[in-house]
Short mmCIF file of C-alpha atoms in Angstrom, two decimals:
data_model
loop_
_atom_site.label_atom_id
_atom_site.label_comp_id
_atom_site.label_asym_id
_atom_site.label_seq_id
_atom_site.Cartn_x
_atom_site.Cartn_y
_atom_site.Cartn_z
CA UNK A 14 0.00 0.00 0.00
CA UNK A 15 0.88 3.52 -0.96
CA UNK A 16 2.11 5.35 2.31
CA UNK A 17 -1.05 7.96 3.19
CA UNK A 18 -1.16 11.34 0.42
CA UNK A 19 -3.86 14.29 1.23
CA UNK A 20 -3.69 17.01 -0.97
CA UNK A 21 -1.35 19.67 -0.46
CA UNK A 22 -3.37 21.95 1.25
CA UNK A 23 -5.17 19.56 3.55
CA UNK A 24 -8.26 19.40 2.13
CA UNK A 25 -10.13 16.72 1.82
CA UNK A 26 -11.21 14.65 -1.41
CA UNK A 27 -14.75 13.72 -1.36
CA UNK A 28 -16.63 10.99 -3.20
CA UNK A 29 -20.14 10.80 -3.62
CA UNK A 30 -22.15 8.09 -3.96
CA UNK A 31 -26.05 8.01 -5.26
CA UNK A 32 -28.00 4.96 -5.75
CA UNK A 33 -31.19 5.12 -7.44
CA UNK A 34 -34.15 3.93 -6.03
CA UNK A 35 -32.84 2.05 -3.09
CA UNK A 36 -35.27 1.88 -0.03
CA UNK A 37 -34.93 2.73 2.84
CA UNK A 38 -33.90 -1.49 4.66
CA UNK A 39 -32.34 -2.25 1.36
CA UNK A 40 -28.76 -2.61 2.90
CA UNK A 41 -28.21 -5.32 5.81
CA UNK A 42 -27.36 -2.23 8.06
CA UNK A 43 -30.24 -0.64 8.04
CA UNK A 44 -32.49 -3.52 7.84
CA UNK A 45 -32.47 -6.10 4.95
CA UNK A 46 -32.15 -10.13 6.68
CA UNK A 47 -32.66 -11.61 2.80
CA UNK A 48 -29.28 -10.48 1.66
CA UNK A 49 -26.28 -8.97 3.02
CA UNK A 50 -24.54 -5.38 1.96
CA UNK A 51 -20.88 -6.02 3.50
CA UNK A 52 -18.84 -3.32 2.21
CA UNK A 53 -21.83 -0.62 2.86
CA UNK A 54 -22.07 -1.95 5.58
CA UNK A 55 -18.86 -1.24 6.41
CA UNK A 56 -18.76 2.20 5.59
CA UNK A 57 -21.60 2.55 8.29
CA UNK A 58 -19.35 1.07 10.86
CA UNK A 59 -16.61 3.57 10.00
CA UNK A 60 -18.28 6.30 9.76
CA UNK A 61 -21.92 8.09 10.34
CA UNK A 62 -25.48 6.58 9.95
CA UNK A 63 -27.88 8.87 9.36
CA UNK A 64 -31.44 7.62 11.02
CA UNK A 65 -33.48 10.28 10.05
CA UNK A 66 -31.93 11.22 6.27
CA UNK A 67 -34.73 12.81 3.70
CA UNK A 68 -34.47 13.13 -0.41
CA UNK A 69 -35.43 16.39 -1.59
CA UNK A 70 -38.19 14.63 -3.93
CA UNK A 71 -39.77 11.46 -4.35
CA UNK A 72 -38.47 11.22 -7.61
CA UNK A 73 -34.70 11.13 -9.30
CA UNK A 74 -34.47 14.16 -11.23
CA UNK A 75 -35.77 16.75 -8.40
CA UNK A 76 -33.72 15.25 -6.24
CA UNK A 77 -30.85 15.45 -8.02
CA UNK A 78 -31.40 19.50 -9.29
CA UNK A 79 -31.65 19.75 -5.04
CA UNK A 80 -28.42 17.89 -4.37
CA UNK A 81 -26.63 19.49 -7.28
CA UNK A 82 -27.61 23.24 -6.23
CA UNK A 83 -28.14 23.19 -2.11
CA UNK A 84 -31.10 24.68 -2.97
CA UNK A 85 -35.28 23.44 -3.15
CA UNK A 86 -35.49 22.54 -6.57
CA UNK A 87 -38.74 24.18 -7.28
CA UNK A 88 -36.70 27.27 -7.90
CA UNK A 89 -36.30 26.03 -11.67
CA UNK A 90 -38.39 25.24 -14.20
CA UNK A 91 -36.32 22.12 -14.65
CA UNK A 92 -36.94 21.08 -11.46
CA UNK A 93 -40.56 20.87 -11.56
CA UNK A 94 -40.57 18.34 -13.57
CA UNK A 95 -41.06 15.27 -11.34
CA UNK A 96 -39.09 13.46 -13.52
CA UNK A 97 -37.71 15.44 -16.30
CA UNK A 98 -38.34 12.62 -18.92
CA UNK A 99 -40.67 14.29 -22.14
CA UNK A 100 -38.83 18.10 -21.53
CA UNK A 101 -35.32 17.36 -21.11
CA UNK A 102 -34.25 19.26 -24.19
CA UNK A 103 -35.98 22.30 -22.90
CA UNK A 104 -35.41 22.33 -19.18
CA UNK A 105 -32.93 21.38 -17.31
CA UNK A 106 -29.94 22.64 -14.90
CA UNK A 107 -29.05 26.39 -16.36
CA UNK A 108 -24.95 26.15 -16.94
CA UNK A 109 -24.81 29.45 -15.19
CA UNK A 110 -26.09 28.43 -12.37
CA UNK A 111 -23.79 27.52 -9.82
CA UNK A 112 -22.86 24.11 -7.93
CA UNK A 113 -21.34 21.91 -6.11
CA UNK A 114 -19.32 20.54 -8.59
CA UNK A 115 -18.28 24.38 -10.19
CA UNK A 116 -17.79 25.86 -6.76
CA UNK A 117 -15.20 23.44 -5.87
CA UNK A 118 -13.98 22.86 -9.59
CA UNK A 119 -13.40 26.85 -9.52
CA UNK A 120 -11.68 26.41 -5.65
CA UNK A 121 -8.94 24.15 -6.97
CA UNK A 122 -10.41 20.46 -7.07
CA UNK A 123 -10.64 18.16 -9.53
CA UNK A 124 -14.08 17.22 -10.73
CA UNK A 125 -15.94 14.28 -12.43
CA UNK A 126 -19.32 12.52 -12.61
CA UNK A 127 -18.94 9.14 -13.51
CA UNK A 128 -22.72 7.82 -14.15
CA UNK A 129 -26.50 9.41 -14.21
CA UNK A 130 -26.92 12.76 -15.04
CA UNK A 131 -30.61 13.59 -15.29
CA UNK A 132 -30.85 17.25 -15.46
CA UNK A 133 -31.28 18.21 -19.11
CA UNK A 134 -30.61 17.09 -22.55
CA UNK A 135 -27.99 18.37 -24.68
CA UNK A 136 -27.18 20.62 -26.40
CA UNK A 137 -27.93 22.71 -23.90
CA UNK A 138 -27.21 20.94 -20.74
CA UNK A 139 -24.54 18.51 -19.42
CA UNK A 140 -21.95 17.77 -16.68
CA UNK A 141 -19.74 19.39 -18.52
CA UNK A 142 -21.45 22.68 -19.04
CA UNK A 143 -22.22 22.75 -15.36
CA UNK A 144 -18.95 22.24 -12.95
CA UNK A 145 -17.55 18.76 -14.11
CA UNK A 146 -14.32 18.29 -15.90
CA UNK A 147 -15.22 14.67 -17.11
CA UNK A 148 -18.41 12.64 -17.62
CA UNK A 149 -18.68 9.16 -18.31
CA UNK A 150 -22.62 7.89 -18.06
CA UNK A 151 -26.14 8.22 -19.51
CA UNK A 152 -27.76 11.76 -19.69
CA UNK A 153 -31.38 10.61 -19.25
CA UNK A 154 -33.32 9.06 -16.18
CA UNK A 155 -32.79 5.46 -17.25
CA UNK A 156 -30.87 2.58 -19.70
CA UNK A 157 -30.44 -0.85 -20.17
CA UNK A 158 -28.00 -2.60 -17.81
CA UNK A 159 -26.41 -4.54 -20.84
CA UNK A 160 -27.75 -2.99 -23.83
CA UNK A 161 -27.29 0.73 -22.54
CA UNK A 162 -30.04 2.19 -24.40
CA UNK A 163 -32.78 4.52 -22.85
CA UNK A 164 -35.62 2.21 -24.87
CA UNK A 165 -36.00 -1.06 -26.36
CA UNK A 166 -35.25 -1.20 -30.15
CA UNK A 167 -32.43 -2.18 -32.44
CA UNK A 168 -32.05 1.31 -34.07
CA UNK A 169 -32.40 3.06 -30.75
CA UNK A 170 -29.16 5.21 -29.83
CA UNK A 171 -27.06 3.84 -27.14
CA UNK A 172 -27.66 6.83 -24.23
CA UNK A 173 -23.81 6.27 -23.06
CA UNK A 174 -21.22 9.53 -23.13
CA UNK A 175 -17.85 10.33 -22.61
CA UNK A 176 -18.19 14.03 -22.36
CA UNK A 177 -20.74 14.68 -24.95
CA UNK A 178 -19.38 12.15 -27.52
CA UNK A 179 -21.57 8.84 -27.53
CA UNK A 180 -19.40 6.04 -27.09
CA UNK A 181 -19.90 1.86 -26.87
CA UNK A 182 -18.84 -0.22 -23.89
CA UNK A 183 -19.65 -3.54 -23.48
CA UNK A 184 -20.42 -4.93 -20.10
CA UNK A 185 -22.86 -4.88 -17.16
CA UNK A 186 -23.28 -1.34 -16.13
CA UNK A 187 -22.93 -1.43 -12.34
CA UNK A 188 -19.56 -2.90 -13.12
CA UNK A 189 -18.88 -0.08 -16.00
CA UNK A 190 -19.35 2.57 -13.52
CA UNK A 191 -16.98 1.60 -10.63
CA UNK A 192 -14.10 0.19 -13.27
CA UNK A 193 -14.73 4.41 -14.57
CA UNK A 194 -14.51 6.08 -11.32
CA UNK A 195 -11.65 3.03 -10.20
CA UNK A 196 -9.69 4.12 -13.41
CA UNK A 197 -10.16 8.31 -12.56
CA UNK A 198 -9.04 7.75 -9.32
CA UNK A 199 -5.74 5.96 -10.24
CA UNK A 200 -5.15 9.02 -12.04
CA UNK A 201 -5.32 11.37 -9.23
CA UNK A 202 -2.19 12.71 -7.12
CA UNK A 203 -1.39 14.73 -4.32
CA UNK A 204 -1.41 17.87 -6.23
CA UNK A 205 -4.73 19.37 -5.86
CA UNK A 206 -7.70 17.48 -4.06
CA UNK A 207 -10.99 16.07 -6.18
CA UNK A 208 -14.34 15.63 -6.05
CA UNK A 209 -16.05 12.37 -7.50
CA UNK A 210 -19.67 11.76 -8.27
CA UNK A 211 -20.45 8.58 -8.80
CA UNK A 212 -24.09 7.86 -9.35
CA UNK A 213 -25.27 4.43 -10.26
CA UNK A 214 -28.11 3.60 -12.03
CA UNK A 215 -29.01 0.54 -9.53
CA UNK A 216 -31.20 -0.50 -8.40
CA UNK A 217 -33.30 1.33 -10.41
CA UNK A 218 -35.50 -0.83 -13.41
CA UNK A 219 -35.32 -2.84 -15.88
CA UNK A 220 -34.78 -6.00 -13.62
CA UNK A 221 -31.34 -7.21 -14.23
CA UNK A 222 -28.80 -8.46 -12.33
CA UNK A 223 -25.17 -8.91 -13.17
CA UNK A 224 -25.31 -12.29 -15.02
CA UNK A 225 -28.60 -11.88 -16.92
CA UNK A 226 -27.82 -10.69 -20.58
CA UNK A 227 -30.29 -12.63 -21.69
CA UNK A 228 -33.30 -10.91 -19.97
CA UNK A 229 -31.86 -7.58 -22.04
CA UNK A 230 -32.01 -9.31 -24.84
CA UNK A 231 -35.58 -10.60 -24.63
CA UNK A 232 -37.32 -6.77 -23.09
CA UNK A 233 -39.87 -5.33 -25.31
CA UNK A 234 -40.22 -2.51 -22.78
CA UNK A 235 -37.46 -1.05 -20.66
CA UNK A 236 -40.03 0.07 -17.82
CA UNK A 237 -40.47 -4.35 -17.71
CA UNK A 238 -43.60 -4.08 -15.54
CA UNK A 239 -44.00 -7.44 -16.08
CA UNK A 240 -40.48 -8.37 -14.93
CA UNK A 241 -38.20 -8.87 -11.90
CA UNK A 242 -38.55 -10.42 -8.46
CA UNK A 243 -36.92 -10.28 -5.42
CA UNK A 244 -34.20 -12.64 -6.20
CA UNK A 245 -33.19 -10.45 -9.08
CA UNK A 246 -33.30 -7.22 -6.99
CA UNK A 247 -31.24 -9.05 -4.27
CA UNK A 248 -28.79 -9.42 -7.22
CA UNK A 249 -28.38 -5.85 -8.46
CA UNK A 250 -28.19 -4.66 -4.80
CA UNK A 251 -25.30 -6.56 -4.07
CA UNK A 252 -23.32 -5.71 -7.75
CA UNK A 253 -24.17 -1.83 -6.03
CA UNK A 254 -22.67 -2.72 -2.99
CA UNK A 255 -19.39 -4.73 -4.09
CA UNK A 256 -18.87 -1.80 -6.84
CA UNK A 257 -18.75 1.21 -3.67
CA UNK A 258 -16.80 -2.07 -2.12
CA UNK A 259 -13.97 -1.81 -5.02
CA UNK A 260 -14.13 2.03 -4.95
CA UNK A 261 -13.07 2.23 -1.56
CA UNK A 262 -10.72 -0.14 -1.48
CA UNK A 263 -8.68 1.62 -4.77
CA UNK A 264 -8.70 4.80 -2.72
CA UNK A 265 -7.08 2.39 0.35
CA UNK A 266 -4.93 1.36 -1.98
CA UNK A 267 -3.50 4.85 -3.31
CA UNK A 268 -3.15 6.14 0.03
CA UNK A 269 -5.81 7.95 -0.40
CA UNK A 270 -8.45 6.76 2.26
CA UNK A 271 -8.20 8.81 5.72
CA UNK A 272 -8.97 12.60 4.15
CA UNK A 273 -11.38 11.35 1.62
CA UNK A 274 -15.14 12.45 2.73
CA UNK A 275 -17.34 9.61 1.27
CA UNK A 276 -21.23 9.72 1.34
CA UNK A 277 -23.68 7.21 -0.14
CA UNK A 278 -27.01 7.73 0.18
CA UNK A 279 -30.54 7.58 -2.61
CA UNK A 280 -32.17 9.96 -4.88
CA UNK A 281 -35.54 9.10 -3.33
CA UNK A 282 -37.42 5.81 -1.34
CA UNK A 283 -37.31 2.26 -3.06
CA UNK A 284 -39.40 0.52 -5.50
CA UNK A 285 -41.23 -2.41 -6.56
CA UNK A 286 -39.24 -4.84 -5.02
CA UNK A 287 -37.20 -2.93 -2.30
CA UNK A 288 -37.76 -3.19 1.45
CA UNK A 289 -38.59 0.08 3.13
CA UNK A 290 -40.05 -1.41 6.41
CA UNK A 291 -40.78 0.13 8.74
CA UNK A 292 -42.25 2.71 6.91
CA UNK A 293 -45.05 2.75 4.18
CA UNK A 294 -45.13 4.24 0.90
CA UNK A 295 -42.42 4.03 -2.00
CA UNK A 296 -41.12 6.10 -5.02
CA UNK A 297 -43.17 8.78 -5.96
CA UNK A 298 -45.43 8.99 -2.72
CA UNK A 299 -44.58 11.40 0.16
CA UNK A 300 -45.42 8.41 2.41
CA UNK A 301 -42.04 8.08 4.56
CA UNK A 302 -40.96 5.25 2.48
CA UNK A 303 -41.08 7.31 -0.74
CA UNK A 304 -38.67 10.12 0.50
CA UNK A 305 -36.37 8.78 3.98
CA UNK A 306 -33.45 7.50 2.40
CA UNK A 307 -29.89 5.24 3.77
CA UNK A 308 -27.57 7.48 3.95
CA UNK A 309 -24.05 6.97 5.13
CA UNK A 310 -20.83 9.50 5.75
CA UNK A 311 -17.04 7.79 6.40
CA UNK A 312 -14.37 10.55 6.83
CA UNK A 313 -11.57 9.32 9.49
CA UNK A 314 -9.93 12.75 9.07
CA UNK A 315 -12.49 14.67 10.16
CA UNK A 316 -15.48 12.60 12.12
CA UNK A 317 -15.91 9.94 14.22
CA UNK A 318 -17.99 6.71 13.96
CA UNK A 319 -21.40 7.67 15.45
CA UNK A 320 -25.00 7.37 14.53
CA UNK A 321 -26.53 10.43 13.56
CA UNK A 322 -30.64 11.42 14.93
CA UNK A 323 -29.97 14.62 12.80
CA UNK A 324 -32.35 15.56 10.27
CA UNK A 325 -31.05 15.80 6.95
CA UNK A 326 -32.21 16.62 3.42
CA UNK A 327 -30.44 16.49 0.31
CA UNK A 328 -29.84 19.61 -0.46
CA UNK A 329 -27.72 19.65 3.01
CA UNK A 330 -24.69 18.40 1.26
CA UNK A 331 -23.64 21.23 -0.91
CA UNK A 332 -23.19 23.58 2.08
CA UNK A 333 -21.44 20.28 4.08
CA UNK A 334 -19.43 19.23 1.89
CA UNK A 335 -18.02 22.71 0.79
CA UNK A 336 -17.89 24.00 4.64
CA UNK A 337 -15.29 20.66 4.57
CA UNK A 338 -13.68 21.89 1.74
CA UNK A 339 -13.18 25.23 3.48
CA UNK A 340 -15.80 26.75 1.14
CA UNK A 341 -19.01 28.44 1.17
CA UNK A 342 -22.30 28.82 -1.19
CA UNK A 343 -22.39 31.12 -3.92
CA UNK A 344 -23.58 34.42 -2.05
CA UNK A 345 -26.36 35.02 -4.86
CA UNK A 346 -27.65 31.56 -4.57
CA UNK A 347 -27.80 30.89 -0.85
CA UNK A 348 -28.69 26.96 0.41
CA UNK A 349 -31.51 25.78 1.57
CA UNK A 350 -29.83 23.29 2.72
CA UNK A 351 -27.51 23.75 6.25
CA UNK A 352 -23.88 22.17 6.73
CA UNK A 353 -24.18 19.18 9.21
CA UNK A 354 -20.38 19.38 9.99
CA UNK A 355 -20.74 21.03 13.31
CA UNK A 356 -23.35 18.69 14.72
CA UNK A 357 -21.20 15.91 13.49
CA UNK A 358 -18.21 16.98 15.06
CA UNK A 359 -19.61 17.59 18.20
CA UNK A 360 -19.82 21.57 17.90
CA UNK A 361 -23.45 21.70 17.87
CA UNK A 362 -26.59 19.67 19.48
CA UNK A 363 -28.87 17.90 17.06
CA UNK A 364 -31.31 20.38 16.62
CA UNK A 365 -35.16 20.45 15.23
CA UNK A 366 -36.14 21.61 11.55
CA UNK A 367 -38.90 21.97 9.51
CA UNK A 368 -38.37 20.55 6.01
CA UNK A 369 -41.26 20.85 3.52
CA UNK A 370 -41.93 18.64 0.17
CA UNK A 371 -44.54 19.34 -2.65
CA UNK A 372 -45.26 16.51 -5.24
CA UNK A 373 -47.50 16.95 -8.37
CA UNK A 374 -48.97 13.43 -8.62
CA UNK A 375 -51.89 13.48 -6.49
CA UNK A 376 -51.23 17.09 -5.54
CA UNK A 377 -49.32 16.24 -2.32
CA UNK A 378 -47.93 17.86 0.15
CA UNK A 379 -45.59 17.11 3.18
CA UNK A 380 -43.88 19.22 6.87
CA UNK A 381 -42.00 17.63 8.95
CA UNK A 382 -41.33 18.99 12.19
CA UNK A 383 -39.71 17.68 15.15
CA UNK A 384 -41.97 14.58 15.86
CA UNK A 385 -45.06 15.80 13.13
CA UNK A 386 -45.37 14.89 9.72
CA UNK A 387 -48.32 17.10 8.21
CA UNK A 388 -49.33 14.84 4.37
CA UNK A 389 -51.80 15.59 2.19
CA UNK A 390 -52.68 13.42 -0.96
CA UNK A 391 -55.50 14.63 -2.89
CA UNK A 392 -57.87 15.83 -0.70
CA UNK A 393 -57.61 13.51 2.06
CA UNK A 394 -54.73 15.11 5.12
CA UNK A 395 -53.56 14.08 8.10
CA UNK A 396 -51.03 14.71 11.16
CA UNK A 397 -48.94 12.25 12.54
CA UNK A 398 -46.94 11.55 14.77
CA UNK A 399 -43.76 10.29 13.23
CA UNK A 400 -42.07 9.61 16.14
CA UNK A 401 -44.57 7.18 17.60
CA UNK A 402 -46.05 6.29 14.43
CA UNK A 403 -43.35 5.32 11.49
CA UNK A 404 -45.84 3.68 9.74
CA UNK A 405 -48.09 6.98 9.12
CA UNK A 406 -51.47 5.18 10.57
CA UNK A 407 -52.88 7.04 13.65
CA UNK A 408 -54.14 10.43 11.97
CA UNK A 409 -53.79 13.15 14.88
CA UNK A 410 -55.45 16.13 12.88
CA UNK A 411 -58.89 16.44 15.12
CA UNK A 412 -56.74 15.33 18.15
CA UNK A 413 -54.15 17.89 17.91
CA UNK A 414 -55.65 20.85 15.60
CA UNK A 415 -53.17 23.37 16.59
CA UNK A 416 -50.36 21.33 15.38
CA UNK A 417 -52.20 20.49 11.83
CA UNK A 418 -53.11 24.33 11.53
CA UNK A 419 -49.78 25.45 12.17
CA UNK A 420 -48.02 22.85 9.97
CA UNK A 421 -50.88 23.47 7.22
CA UNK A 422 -50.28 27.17 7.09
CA UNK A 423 -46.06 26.71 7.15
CA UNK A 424 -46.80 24.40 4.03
CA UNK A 425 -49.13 27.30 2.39
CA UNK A 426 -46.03 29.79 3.74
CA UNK A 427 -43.21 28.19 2.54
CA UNK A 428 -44.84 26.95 -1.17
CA UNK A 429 -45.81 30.54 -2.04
CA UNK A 430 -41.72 31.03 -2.57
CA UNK A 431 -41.17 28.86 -5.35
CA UNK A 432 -42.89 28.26 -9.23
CA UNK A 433 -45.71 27.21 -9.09
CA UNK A 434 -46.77 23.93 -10.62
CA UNK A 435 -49.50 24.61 -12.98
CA UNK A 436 -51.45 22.28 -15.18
CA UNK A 437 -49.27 22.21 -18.03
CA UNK A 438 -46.20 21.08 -15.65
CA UNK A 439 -48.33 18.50 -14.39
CA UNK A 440 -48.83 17.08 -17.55
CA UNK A 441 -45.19 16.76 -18.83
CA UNK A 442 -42.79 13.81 -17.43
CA UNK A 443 -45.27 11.22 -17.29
CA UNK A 444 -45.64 8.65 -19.96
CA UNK A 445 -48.97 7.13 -20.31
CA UNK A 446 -47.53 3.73 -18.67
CA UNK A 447 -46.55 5.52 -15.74
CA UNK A 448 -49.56 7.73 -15.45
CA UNK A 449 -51.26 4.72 -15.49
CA UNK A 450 -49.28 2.38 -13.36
CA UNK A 451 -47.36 4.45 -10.76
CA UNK A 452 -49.52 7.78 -10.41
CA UNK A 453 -53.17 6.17 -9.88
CA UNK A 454 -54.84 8.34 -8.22
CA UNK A 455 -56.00 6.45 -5.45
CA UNK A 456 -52.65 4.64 -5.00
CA UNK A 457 -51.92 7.42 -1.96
CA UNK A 458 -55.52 6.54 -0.19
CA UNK A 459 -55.01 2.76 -0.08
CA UNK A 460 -51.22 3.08 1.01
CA UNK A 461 -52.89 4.29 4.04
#
C-alpha cells in the first residue's frame, strides 16, 4: 500500500455516492435479513449513519437538481418536472447556475461525474457545461444494464457519453461505472484534491442483475412491468454494494483513504421490489418510504464513527461538503440546505427543523417537524406523529388541531416562494404507462 497522500493543502477529497431507487432497509445495516450489503455496511461502521436522512423529492431528477444546487429545486423550471423525462431538451440545470461541482472545480479540485446525469438534454445541458471536468454515463433518467439504451429497439441510440461524444462499452453497467470512477481515481495525485460523483443507475428498473444478458435481450419494454422479483433485486443490490466495495478499497490502496469524505445515500425511497419497512409508501409517494433515504458518511480525518438522529435533506450536502472543503455557497444563490459538519463533530446539538416537500402526482404535500409529519394526498390530510407512528397510521389532525393548523399554514407559507406547478407542468414527465401504473390516483388513499 501507498504510504497515506492528502492534498497539499489539507483538504479533503470527497466521493459521492447516489443509488437510485434504493429503499430505505435495502442494505443489511439498516435492515435487509434476505441479503447482506458487507462493504456498505462497512462504511456505516466507520463512519456516520444517518437515522433520520430525507431526499429532496420522491423522484430522481428533483432530487438530483436539489443535491446538485443546495437549494429546493422548485426554484427552476427544470426542477418541476417530477421526472424530467418528455422536456429534457428544454429544461434542465441552467450552466450558469452555480454548484457543487463548479464551486469546488473553480476552488482548486478536480471534478468528475462518472454515471447518471438527469438534469437536461444536450445541447444545452450537461456535466460538462455545469462544474464537471469529465463525464462518463447516460444523460437521461434510465438505460439498459447490458444494452445501454434509454428504450427497447435495435435502431435506438445507445444513451452512453464520454463528455458529450456517444461512445460503446460492453459490459454490465454497475460494473462499468466503478471500473470508470476506479480508473479516474488511479489518475489522481497529491497535487490538488478532487471531487467524485459517482451515481449508479441501480437499483433502479429494468430487472437485471449482473449475469442476466439474456433478460436484455428478450425486453420489449425497458419500464419491464411485467419483470423482476426479489431474487433479481437481491442481485443488483449486491453488484451496487461490491462496486462502492472496489471504490473504496482503490482509494485504500493509493493512500488515499483517511482525508477522503465519502457519502452514499438515494435519490428518493425504493421501488417495486425494495424493502422500506418500517415505513409505508415508496417512489413517488410522500409516504415516509417514498422520500427517507440510507444514507451513510465515512471521513476518518475529520469525524468519528457515530449514529446520527440529525435531520437531513439532500440539499444539506452542498453547504457540508463545501464548509469541509473550506468553502461556502455562492452568495447570490444561498442553500436551503444547512452544513451538518458542526453537529457531526460535536460543535453543535442535534437540533429540530422543519423541512417541507410538494409533489404533483396526487397534488401532495408534506412538513415535517420535530416529531409531526403534516401529508396531504388529494384531498384527504392528516397529522402524525412520526415519532410514535413510522408507519403513518394514527391520523392526529382532530386530536391535535393546533399542530395540523400550524403545519398546514407553514406548508401554504413556505410553497408561495417557489414556481408554481400549474397544469401544463403537471402534464409533462409522465408517460402514459406511468400515469397509469405508478400515479393512480388512489394509489396514496389505499397506502394508508
Amino acid at each position: 500500500m501507498n504510504a497515506a497522500i492528502a492534498p497539499a493543502d489539507g483538504r479533503p477529497n470527497i466521493v459521492f455516492i447516489l443509488a437510485d431507487d434504493l429503499g430505505w432497509a435495502d442494505l443489511s445495516v439498516y435492515g435487509q435479513t434476505h441479503y447482506t450489503t458487507p462493504n456498505l455496511d462497512a462504511l456505516a461502521a466507520e463512519g456516520v449513519r444517518f437515522n433520520q436522512a430525507y431526499a429532496n423529492s420522491a423522484v430522481c431528477s428533483a432530487t438530483r437538481f436539489g443535491l446538485i444546487t443546495g437549494r429546493y429545486q422548485y426554484r427552476l423550471r427544470g426542477g418541476l418536472e417530477e421526472p424530467l423525462v418528455r422536456t429534457a431538451h428544454l429544461h434542465g440545470l441552467p450552466p450558469a447556475h452555480p454548484t457543487l461541482p463548479s464551486l469546488l472545480r473553480d476552488a482548486g479540485y478536480d471534478t468528475a461525474l462518472i454515471g447518471k446525469w438527469h438534469l437536461g438534454n444536450l445541447p444545452d445541458y450537461g456535466p460538462l457545461k455545469s462544474g464537471y471536468n469529465r463525464f462518463f454515463g447516460n444523460y437521461g433518467g434510465a438505460i439498459d444494464y447490458f444494452t445501454h439504451k434509454p428504450r427497447v429497439g435495435a435502431d435506438v441510440p445507445r444513451d452512453l457519453y464520454e463528455g458529450e461524444v456517444p461512445v460503446e462499452r460492453v459490459g454490465y453497467y454497475t460494473q462499468l461505472l466503478a471500473d470508470e470512477a476506479v480508473a479516474w481515481l488511479h489518475q489522481q495525485s497529491a497535487a490538488r484534491p478532487f471531487f467524485l460523483s459517482l451515481h449508479f443507475t441501480a437499483p433502479h428498473w429494468p430487472w437485471v442483475g449482473p449475469e442476466d444478458e439474456h433478460i436484455s435481450r428478450d425486453l420489449t419494454d425497458l419500464f419491464h412491468y411485467d419483470g423482476g422479483n426479489l431474487h433479481t433485486y437481491a442481485k443488483m443490490v449486491r453488484s451496487l454494494d461490491a462496486a462502492v466495495g472496489q471504490v473504496v478499497q482503490a482509494l485504500k490502496e493509493q493512500g488515499l483513504d483517511e482525508n477522503t469524505l465519502i457519502v452514499f445515500t438515494s435519490d428518493n425511497g425504493g421501488e417495486r421490489f425494495s424493502k422500506t419497512w418500517p415505513f409505508t409508501g415508496q417512489k413517488t409517494e410522500l409516504l415516509e418510504g417514498g422520500i427517507r433515504v440510507p444514507t451513510l458518511l465515512r471521513w476518518p480525518a475529520g469525524l468519528s464513527p457515530q449514529v446520527s438522529e440529525q435531520v437531513t435533506i439532500t440539499m444539506d450536502w452542498l453547504p457540508t461538503l463545501l464548509a469541509a472543503a473550506g468553502l461556502q455557497p455562492h452568495p447570490d444563490y444561498p442553500s436551503d440546505g444547512e452544513n451538518l459538519l458542526p453537529v457531526l463533530q460535536g460543535q453543535a446539538p442535534a437540533h429540530e427543523r422543519t423541512l417541507f416537500w410538494r409533489y404533483k402526482a396526487q397534488r401532495q404535500r408534506a412538513a415535517r417537524q420535530g416529531r409531526w409529519k403534516y401529508l396531504k394526498i388529494n384531498e384527504h390530510e392528516f397529522l402524525f406523529d412520526i415519532e410514535a407512528d413510522a408507519r403513518e397510521r394514527a391520523n392526529l389532525r382532530e386530536r391535535h388541531p393546533e399542530v395540523f393548523q400550524r403545519l398546514r399554514q407553514a406548508w401554504a407559507e413556505w410553497d408561495a416562494q417557489f414556481l408554481p406547478i400549474t397544469d401544463e407542468v403537471f402534464t409533462h414527465g409522465v408517460t402514459p404507462d406511468i400515469q397509469a401504473d405508478r400515479y393512480a390516483p388512489e394509489r396514496g388513499t389505499r397506502a394508508l
